[in-house]
CSV table of C-alpha atoms in Angstrom, one decimal:
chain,number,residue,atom,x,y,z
S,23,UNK,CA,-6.0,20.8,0.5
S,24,UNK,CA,-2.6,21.5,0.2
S,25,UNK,CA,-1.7,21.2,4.0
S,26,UNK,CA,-3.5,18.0,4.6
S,27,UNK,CA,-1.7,16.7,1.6
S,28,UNK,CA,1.5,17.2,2.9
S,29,UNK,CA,0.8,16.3,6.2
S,30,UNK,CA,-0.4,13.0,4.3
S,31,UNK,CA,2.3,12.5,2.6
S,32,UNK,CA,4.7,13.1,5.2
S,33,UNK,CA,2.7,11.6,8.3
S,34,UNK,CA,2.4,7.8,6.3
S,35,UNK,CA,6.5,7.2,7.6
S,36,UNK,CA,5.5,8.2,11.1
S,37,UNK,CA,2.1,7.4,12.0
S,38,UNK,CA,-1.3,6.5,10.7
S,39,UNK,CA,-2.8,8.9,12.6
S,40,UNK,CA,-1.0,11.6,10.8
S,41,UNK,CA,-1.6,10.6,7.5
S,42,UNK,CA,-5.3,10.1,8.6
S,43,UNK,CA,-5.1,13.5,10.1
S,44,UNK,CA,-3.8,15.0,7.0
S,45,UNK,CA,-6.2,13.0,4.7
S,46,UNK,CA,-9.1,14.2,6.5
S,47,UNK,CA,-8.2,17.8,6.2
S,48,UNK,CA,-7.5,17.5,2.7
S,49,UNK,CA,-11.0,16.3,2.2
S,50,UNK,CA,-12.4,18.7,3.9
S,51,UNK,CA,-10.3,21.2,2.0
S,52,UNK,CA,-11.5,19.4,-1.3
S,53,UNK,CA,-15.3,19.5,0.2
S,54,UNK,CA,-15.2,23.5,0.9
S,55,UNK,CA,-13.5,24.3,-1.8
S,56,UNK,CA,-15.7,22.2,-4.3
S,57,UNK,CA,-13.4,20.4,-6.5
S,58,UNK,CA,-14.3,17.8,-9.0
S,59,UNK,CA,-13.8,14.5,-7.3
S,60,UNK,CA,-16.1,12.9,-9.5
S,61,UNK,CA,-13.9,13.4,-12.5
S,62,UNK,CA,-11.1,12.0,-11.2
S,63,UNK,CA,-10.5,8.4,-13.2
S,64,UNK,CA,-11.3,5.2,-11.4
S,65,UNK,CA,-13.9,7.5,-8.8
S,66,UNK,CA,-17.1,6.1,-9.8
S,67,UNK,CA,-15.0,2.2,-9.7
S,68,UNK,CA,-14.4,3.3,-5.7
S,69,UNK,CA,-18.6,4.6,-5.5
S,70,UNK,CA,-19.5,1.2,-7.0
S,71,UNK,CA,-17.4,-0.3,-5.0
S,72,UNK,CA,-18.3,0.7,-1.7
S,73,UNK,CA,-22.0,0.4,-2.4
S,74,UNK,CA,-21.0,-3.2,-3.0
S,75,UNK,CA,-19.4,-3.5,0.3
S,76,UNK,CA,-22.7,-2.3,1.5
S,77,UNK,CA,-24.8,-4.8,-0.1
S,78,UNK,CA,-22.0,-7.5,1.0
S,79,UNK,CA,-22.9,-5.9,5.3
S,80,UNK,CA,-26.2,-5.9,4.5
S,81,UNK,CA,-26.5,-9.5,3.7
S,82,UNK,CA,-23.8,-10.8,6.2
S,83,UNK,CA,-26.5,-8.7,8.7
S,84,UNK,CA,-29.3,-10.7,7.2
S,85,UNK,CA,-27.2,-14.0,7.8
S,86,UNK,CA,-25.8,-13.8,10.9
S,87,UNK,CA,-27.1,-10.8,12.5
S,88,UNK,CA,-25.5,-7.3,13.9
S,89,UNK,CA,-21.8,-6.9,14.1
S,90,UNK,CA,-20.4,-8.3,11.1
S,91,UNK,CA,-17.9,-5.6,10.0
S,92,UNK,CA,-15.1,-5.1,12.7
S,93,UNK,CA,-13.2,-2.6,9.7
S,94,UNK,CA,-14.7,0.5,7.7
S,95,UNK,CA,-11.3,2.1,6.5
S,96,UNK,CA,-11.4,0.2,3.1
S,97,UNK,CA,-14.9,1.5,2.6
S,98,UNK,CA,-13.7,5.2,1.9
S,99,UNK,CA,-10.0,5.0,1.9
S,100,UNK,CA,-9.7,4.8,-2.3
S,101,UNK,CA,-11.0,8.6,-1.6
S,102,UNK,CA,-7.6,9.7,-1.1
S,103,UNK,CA,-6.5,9.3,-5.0
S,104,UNK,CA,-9.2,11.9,-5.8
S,105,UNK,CA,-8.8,14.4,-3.4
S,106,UNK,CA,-5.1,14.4,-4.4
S,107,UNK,CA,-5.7,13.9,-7.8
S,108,UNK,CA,-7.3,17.7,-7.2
S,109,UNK,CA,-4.9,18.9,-5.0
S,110,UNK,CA,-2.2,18.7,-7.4
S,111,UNK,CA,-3.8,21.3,-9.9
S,112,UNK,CA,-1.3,22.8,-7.2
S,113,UNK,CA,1.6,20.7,-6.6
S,114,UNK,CA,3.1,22.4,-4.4
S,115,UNK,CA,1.4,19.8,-1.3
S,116,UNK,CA,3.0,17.4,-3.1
S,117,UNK,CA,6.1,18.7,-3.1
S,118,UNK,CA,6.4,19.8,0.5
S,119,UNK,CA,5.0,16.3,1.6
S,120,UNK,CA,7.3,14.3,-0.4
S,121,UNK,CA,10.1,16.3,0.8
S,122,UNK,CA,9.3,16.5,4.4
S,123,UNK,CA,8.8,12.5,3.9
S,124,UNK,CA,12.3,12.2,3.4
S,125,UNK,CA,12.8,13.9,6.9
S,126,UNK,CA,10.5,11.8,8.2
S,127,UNK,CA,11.0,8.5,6.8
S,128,UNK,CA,15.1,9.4,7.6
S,129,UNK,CA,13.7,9.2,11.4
S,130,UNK,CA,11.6,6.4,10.9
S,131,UNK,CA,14.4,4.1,8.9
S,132,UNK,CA,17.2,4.9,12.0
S,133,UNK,CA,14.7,4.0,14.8
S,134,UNK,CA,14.2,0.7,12.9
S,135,UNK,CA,17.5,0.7,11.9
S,136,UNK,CA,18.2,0.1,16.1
S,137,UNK,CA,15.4,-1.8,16.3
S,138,UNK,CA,16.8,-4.5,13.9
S,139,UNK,CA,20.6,-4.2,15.3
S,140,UNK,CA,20.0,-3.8,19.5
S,141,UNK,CA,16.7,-5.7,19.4
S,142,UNK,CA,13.0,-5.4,19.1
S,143,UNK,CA,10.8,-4.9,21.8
S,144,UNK,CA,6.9,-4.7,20.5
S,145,UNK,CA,6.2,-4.0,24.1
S,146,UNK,CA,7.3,-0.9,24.9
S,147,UNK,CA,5.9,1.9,22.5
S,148,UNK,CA,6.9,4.1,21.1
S,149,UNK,CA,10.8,3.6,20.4
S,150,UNK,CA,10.5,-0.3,21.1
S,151,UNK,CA,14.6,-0.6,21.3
S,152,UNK,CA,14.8,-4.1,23.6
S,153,UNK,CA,16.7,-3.3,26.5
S,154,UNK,CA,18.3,-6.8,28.0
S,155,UNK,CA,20.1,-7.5,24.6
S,156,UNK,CA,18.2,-11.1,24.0
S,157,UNK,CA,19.8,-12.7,21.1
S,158,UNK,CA,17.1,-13.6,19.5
S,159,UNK,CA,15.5,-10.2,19.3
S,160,UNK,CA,18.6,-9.5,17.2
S,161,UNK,CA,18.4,-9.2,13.7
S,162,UNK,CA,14.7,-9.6,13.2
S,163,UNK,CA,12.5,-7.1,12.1
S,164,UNK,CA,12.5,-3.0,12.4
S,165,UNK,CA,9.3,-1.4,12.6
S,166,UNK,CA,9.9,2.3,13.3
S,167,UNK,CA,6.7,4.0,15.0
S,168,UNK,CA,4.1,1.7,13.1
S,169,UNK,CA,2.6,-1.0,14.8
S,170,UNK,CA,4.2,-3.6,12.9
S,171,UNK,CA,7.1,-4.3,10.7
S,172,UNK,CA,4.8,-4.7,7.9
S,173,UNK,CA,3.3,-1.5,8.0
S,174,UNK,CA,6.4,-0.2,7.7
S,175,UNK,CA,7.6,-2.0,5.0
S,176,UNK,CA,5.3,-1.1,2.9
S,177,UNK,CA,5.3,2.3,3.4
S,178,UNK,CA,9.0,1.9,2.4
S,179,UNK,CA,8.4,0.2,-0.2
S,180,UNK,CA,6.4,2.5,-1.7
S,181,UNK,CA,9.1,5.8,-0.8
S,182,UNK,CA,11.6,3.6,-2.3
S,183,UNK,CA,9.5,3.3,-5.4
S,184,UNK,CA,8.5,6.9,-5.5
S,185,UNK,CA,11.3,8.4,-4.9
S,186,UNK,CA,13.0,6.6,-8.3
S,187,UNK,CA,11.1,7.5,-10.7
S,188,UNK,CA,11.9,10.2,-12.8
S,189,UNK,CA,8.0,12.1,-12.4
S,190,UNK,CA,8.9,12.3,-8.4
S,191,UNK,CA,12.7,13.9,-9.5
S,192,UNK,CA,11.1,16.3,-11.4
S,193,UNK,CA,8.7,17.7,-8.9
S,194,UNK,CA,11.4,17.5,-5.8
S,195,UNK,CA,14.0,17.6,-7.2
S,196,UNK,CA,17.4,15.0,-7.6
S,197,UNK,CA,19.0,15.6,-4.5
S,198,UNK,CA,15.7,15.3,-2.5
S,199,UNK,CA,14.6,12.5,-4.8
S,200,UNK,CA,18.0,10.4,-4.5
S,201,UNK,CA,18.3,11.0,-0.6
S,202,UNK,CA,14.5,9.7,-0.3
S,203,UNK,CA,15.3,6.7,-1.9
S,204,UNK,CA,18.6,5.6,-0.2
S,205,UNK,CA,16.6,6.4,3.5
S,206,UNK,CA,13.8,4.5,2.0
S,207,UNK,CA,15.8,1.9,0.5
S,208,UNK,CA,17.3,1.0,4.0
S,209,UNK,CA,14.2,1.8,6.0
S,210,UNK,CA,13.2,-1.4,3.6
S,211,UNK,CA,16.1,-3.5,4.2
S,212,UNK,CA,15.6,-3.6,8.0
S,213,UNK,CA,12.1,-4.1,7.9
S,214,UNK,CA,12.7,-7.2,7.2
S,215,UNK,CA,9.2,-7.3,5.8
S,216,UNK,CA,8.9,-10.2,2.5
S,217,UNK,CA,5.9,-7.9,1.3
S,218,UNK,CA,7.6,-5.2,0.9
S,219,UNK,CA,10.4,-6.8,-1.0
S,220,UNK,CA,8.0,-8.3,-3.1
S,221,UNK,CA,6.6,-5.1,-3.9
S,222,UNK,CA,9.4,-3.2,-4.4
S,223,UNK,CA,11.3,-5.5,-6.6
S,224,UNK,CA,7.6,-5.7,-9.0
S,225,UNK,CA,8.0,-1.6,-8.4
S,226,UNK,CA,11.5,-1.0,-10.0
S,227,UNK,CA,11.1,-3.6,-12.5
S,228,UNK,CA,7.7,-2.3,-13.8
S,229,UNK,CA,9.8,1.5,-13.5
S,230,UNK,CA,12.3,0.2,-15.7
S,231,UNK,CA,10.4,-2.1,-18.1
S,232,UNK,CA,6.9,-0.4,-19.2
S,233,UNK,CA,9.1,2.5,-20.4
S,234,UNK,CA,9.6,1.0,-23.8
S,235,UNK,CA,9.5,-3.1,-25.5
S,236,UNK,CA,13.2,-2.5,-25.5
S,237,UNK,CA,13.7,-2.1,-21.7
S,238,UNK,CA,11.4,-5.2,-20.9
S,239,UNK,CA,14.4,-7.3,-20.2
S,240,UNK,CA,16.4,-4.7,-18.5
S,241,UNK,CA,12.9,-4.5,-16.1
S,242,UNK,CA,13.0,-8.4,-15.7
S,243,UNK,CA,17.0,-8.8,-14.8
S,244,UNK,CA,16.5,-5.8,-12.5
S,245,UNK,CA,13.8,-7.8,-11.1
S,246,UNK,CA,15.6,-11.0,-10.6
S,247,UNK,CA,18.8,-9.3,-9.2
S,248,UNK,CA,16.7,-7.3,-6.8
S,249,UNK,CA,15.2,-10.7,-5.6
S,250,UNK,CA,18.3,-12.6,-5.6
S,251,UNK,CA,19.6,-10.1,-3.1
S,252,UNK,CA,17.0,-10.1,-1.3
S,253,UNK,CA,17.0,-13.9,-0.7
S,254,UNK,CA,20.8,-13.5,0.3
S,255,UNK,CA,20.0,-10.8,2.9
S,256,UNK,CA,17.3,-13.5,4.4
S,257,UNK,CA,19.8,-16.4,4.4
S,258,UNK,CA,22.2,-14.5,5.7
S,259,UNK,CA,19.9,-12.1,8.8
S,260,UNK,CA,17.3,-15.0,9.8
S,261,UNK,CA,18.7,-18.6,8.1
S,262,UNK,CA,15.6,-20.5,10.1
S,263,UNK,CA,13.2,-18.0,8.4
S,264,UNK,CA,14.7,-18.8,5.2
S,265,UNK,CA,14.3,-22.3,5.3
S,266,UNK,CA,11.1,-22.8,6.4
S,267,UNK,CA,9.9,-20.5,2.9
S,268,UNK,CA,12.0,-21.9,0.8
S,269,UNK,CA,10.4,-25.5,2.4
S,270,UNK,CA,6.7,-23.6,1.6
S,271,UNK,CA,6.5,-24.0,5.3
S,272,UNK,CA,4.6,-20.6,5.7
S,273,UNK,CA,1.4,-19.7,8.2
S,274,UNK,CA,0.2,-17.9,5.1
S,275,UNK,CA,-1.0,-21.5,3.2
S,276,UNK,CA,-3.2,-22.2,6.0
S,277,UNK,CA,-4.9,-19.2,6.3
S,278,UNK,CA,-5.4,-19.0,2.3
S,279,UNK,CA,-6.9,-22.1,2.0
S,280,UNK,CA,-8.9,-21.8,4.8
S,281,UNK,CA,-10.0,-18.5,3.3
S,282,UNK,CA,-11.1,-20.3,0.5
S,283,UNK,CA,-13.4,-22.4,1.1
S,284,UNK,CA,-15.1,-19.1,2.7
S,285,UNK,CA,-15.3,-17.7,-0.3
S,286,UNK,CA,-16.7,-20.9,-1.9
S,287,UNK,CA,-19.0,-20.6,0.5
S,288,UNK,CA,-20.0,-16.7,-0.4
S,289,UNK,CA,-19.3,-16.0,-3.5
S,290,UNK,CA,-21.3,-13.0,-4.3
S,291,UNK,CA,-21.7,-11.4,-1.1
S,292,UNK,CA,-18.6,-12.9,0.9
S,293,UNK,CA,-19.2,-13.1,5.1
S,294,UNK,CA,-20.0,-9.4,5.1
S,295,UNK,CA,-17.0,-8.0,6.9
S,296,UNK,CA,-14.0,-8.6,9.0
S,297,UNK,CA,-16.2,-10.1,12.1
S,298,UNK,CA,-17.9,-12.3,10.2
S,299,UNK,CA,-15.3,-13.5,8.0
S,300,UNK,CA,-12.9,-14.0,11.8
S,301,UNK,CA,-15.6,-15.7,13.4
S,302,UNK,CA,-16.2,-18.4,10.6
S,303,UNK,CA,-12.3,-18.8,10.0
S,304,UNK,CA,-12.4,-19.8,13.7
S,305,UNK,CA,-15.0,-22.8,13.3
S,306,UNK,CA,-13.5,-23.8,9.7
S,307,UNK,CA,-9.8,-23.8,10.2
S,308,UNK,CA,-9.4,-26.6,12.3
S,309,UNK,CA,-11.8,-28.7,10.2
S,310,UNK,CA,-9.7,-28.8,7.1
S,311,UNK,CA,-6.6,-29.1,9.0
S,312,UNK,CA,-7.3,-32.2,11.4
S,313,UNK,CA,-7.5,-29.7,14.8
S,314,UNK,CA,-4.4,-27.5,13.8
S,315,UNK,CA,-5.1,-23.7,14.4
S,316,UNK,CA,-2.3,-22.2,13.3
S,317,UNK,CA,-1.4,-18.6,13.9
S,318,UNK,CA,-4.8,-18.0,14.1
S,319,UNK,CA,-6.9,-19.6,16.8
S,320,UNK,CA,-9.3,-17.3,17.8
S,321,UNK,CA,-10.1,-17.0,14.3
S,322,UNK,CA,-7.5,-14.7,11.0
S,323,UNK,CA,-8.4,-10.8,11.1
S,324,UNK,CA,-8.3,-11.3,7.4
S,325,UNK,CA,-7.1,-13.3,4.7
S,326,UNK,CA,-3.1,-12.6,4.2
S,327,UNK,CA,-3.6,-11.2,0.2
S,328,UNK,CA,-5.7,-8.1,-0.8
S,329,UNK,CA,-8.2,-10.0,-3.7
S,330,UNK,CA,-8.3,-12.9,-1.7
S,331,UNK,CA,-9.2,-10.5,1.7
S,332,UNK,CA,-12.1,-8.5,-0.6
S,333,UNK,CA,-13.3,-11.7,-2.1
S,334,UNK,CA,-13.7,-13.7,1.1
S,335,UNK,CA,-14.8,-11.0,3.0
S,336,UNK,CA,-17.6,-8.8,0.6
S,337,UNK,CA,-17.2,-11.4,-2.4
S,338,UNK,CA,-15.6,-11.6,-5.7
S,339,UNK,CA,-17.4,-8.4,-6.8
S,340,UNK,CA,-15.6,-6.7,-4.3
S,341,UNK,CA,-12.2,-7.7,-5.6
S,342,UNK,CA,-13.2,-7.0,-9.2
S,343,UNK,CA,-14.3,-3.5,-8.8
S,344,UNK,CA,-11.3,-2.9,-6.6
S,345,UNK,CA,-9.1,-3.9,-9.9
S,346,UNK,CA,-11.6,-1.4,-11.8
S,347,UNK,CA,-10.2,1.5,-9.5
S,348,UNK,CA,-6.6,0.8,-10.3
S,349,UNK,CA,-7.2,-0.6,-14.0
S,350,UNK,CA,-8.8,2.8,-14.3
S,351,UNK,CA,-5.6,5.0,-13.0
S,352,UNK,CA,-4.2,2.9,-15.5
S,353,UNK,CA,-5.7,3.5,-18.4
S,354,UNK,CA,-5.5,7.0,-18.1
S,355,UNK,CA,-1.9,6.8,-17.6
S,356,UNK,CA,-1.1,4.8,-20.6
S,357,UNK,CA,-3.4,6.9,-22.9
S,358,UNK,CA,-1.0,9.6,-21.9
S,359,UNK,CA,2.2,8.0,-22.2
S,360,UNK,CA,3.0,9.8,-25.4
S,361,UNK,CA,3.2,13.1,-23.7
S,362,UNK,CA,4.0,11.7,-20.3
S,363,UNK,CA,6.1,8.8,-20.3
S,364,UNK,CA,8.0,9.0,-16.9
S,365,UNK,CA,3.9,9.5,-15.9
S,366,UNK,CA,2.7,6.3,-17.2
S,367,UNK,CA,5.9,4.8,-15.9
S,368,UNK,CA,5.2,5.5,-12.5
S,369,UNK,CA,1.8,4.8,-12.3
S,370,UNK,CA,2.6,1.4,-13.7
S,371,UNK,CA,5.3,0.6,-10.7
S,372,UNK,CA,2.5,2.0,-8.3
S,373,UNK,CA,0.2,-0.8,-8.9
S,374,UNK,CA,2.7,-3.1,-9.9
S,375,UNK,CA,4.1,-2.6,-6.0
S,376,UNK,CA,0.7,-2.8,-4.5
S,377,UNK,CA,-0.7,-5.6,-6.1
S,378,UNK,CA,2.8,-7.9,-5.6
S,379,UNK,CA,3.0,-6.6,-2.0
S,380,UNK,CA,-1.2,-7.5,-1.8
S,381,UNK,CA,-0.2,-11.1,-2.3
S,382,UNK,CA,1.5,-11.2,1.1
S,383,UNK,CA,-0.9,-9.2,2.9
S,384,UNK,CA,-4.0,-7.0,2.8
S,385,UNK,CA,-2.5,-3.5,2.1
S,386,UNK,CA,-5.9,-2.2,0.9
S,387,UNK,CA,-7.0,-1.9,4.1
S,388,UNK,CA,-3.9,0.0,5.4
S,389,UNK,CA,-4.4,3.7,5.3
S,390,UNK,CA,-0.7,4.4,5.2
S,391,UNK,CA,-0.6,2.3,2.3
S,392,UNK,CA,-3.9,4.1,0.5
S,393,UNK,CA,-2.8,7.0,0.9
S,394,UNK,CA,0.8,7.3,-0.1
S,395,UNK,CA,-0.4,4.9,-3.2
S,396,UNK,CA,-2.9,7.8,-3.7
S,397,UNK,CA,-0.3,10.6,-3.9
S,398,UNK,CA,1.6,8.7,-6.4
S,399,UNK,CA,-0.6,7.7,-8.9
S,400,UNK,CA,-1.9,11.8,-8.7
S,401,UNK,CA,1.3,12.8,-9.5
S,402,UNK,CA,1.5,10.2,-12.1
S,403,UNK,CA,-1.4,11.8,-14.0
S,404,UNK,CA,-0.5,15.7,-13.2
S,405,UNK,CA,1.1,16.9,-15.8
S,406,UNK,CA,4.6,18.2,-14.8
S,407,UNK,CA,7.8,18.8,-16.0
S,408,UNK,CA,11.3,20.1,-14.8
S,409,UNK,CA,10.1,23.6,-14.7
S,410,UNK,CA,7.1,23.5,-12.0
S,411,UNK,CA,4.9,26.3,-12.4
S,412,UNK,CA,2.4,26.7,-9.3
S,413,UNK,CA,-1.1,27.5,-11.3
S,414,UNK,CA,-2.9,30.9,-11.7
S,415,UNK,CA,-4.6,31.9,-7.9
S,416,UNK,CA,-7.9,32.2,-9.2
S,417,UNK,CA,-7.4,28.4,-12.1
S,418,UNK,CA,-8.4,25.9,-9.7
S,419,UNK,CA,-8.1,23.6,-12.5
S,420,UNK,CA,-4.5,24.4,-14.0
S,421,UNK,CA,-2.6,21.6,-14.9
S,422,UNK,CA,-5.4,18.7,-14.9
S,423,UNK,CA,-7.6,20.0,-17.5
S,424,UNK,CA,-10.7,19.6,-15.5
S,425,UNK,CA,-12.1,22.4,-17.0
């Protein structure tokens, strides 16, 4: 468990293989070595909720036939908070993963660093560094190893985040912590990725402003500084890109709308899966919009926002029991703010981060996304302090009391 959780934690700013590889082996780790999944908080919300996206296949099947789901990582992806949520009764995974992550988001955020100032070239993996200097490559987007610069982002995002709050110093310590967040911090800026500032400006602001009443107005003029900057960055990096949102002239209303009237459609039970949900996006799109396509002709891959993805796709059930899983970390946060308030202050910037970012795209379904949410919120809930103390070899269940 605690190698797969580092290599999890670490592999997210690299590659989704790797964090998938170290996810898996920290399941397996978790399966072998029998730890209490089940008592993790929010783990019976993620059972419920993929039995619902089972119902939700099972009658997109009965509707349309074989082939309707094109994407199973959401199905078993929310698994990651539990497993790590046992892990850390040792946090020493943690505490390697988050400090190797610096390393490896430091590598990451200077490979997208050149990708934003020489150019980007999506087609040639893996360093995709544009060779023949086209000006308008310049300036764009950096994207590190992932596949896009959203991906990236968000994994940024959620380092940047991490790395501020005052839970994450305690386990790594301030020079690790401090270091993560300025490589972070920039890997972020050059993404160039509006999720990911949305996220991380909802992150630091929920940080700063759940701690106490008296801080929520620190937390909102953080939060409108942060997003003042970021709209000067824009204007000043990509002024066409700019205009156009500041005109609401985004792809992003099409495919929402259009997503809508799926969901009206199914409101229960959704299409039944990514396929489904394409192929009707392709015959309904250019209905409402007088022939216009968009982005999107052969039909979206998903929806463009996480509740609005779940509802459309497995139905509104979906999307509520996927607010149960986080309402659930929540809660168990908050009843221990008391004794844990840099805790309850992370978890809250966690979710705050995901759900703003999941208004610009469907991060639930990224696994570099799950997973380093997953690592966060456990350490929001382990109870640490300054003073780390590894537990007893043979108390599996030091420092959660699972017992």
């Amino acid at each position: 468990m605690l190698a797969g959780l580092a290599v999890m934690t670490a592999g997210v700013a690299v590659s989704s293989a790797l964090g998938n590889i170290g996810f898996l082996t920290a399941l397996a780790g978790a399966l072998l070595a029998r730890a209490p999944l089940h008592r993790a908080p929010g783990f019976w919300w993620g059972v419920a909720f993929s039995a619902w996206l089972a119902v939700s296949l099972a009658a997109g099947w009965q509707r349309a036939g074989a082939g309707t789901e094109a994407r199973f990582g959401v199905w078993y992806l929310w698994l990651a908070f539990p497993v790590a949520w046992c892990a850390l009764a040792d946090p020493r995974g943690a505490r390697w993963g988050l400090r190797l992550a610096v390393a490896t988001a430091g590598v990451a955020a200077l490979l997208g660093a050149l990708q934003f100032i020489i150019g980007l070239d999506r087609s040639s993996p893996p360093l995709r560094i544009a060779h023949d200097g086209s000006p308008e490559r310049l300036h764009v987007f950096g994207q590190g190893f992932h596949s896009t610069h959203l991906h990236f982002g968000a994994v940024m995002m959620l380092l940047t985040v991490g790395f501020a709050a005052a839970k994450v110093r305690a386990l790594v310590g301030r020079g690790w912590a401090w270091s993560g967040f300025a490589i972070a911090g920039g890997g972020l800026l050059v993404s160039g990725a509006r999720l990911a500032w949305l996220g991380m400006v909802a992150g630091i602001a929920a940080l700063v402003g759940v701690a106490s009443r008296r801080r929520l107005l620190w937390g909102a003029g953080v939060a409108l500084a942060l997003l003042a900057g970021f709209l000067l960055l824009l204007r000043t990096t990509d002024p066409v890109r700019f205009e156009k949102m500041t005109a609401g002239d985004d792809g992003r209303w099409m495919v929402w709308r259009t997503s809508a009237h799926i969901l009206a459609e199914h409101p229960l039970t959704g299409t039944g899966g990514a396929r489904a949900f394409s192929a009707r996006y392709a015959e309904l799109n250019p209905q409402l919009h007088g022939g216009a396509t968009g982005e999107f002709p052969m039909g979206a891959p998903h929806a463009h926002n996480t509740l609005l993805a779940l509802a459309a796709q497995y139905g509104l059930p979906a999307a509520l029991l996927y607010l149960g899983m986080l309402g659930a970390v929540l809660l168990a946060a908050w009843r221990r703010r008391a004794a844990d308030r840099p805790g309850w202050c992370l978890a809250a910037a966690t979710v705050a981060a995901v759900l703003a970012a999941g208004m610009l795209e469907y991060v639930a379904a990224q696994s570099v996304v799950a997973q380093l949410q997953a690592v966060l919120l456990a350490v929001a809930l382990v109870g640490l302090n300054p003073a780390i103390r590894p537990p007893r070899r043979h108390d599996a269940t030091a420092g959660h009391g699972l017992a």
